[in-house]
C-alpha positions as a printed NumPy array, in Angstrom:
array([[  0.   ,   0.   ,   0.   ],
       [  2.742,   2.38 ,   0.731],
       [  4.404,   2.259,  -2.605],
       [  0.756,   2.389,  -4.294],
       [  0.768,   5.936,  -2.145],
       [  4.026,   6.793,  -3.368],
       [  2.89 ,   6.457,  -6.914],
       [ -0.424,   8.092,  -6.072],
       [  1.178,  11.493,  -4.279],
       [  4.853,  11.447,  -5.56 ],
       [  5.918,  11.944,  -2.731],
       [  8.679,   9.346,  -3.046],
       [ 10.105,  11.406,  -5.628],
       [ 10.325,  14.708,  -4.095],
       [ 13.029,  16.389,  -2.847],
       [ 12.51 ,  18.959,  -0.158],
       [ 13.205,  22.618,  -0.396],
       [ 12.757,  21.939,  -4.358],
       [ 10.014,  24.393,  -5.883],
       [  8.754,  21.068,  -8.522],
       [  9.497,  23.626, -11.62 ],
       [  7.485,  20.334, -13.325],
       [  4.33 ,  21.063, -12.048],
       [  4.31 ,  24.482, -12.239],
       [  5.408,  24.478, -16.045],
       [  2.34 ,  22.939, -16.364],
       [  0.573,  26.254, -15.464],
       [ -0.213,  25.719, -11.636],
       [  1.493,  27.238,  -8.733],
       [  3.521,  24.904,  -6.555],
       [  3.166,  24.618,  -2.721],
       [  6.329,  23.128,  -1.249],
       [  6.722,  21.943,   2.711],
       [  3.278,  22.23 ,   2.997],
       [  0.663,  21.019,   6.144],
       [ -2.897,  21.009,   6.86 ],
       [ -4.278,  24.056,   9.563],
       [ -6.877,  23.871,  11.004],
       [ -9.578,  21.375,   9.233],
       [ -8.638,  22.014,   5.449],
       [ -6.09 ,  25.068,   4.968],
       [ -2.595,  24.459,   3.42 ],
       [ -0.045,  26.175,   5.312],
       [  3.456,  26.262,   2.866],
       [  5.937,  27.984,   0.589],
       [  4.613,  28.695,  -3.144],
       [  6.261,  28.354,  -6.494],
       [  4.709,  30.169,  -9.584],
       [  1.747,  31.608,  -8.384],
       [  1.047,  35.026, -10.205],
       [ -0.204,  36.739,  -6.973],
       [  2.594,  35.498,  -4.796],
       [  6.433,  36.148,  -5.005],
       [  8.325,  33.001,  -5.101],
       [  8.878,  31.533,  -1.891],
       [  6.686,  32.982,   0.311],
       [  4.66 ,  31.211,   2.781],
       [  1.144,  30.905,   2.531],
       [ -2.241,  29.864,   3.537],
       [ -4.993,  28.5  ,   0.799],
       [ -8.66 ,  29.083,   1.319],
       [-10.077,  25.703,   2.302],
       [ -9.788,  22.585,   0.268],
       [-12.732,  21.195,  -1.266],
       [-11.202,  18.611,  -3.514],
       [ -7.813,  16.532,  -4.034],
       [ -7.13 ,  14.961,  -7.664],
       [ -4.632,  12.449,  -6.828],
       [ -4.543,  11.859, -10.903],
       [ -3.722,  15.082, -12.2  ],
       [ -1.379,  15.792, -15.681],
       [  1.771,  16.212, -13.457],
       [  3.273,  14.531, -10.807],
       [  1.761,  15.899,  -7.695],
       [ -1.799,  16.281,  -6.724],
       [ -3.699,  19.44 ,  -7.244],
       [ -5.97 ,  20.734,  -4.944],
       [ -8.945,  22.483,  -5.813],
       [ -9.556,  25.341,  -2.825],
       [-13.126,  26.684,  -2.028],
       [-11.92 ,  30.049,  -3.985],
       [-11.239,  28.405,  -7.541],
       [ -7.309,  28.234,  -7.415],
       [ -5.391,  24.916,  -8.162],
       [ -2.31 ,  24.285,  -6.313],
       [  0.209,  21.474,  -6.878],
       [  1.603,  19.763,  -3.29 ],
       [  5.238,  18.977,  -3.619],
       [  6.39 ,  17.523,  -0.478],
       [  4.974,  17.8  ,   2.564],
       [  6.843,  19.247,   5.504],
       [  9.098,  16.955,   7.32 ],
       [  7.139,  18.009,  10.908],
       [  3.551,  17.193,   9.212],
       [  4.85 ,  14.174,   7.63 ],
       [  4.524,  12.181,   5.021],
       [  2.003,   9.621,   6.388],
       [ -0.207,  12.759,   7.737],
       [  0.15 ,  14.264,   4.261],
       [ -1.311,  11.151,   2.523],
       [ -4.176,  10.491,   4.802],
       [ -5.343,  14.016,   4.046],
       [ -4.796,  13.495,   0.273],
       [ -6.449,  10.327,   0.347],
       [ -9.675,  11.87 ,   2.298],
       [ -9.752,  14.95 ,   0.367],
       [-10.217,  12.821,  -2.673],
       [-13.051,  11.035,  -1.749],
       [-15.801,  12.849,  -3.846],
       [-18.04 ,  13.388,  -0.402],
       [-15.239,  16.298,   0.38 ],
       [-16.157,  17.769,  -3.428],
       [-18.872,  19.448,  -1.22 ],
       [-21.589,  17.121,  -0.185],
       [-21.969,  16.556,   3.484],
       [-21.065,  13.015,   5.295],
       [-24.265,  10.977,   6.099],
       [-22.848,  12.076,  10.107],
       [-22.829,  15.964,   9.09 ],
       [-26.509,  16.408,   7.51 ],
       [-29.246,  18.274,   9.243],
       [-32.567,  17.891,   8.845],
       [-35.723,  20.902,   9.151],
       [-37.574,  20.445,  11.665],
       [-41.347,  21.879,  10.703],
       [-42.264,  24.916,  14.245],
       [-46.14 ,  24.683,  14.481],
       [-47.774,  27.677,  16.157]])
């Protein structure tokens, strides 16, 4: 299973400090030595993003979706404002095996948006 993740997140591949210049010739800004804040922020240094100088840190708007199968060699994650962001490697204090299981979750298309069977509400009808 852990190589199957390796092939899944490239992860084994990466090498930290590295700004992937792969994935963001492919037109998507690069977050390097990144971790998860709070429930679903990225916390990391960027690569390539057009509103960002080149290694600065910082934090994404939540993430709605993970595609684990994207055209480069990291994921992209899709954030609740519209931006795509490549995840190089993670940061050595999150971890890889943290990093993965929040990939992995984040893919799942119930985090696209729609609410766990555990998070729905129902109405409840007031009569006067």
């Amino acid at each position: 299973m852990k190589q199957q993740d390796d092939e899944k997140t490239g992860f084994a591949d990466s090498v930290p400090g590295e700004p992937a210049p792969v994935a963001a010739e492919a037109g998507h800004p690069v977050i390097s030595g990144w971790s998860v804040v709070g429930y679903d922020r990225i916390v990391g240094t960027v690569f390539g993003h057009k509103g960002a100088a080149s290694g600065k840190t910082i934090i994404t708007s939540p993430v709605l979706q993970v595609l684990l199968d994207g055209d480069g060699p990291y994921p992209l994650a899709r954030t609740q404002s519209g931006s795509l962001y490549a995840l190089a490697e993670p940061s050595a204090t999150f971890g890889t095996q943290q990093a993965e299981d929040f990939l992995v979750y984040k893919a799942r298309p119930e985090s696209a948006g729609a609410p766990t069977p555990q998070m729905r509400t129902t109405l409840l009808k007031l009569e006067p």
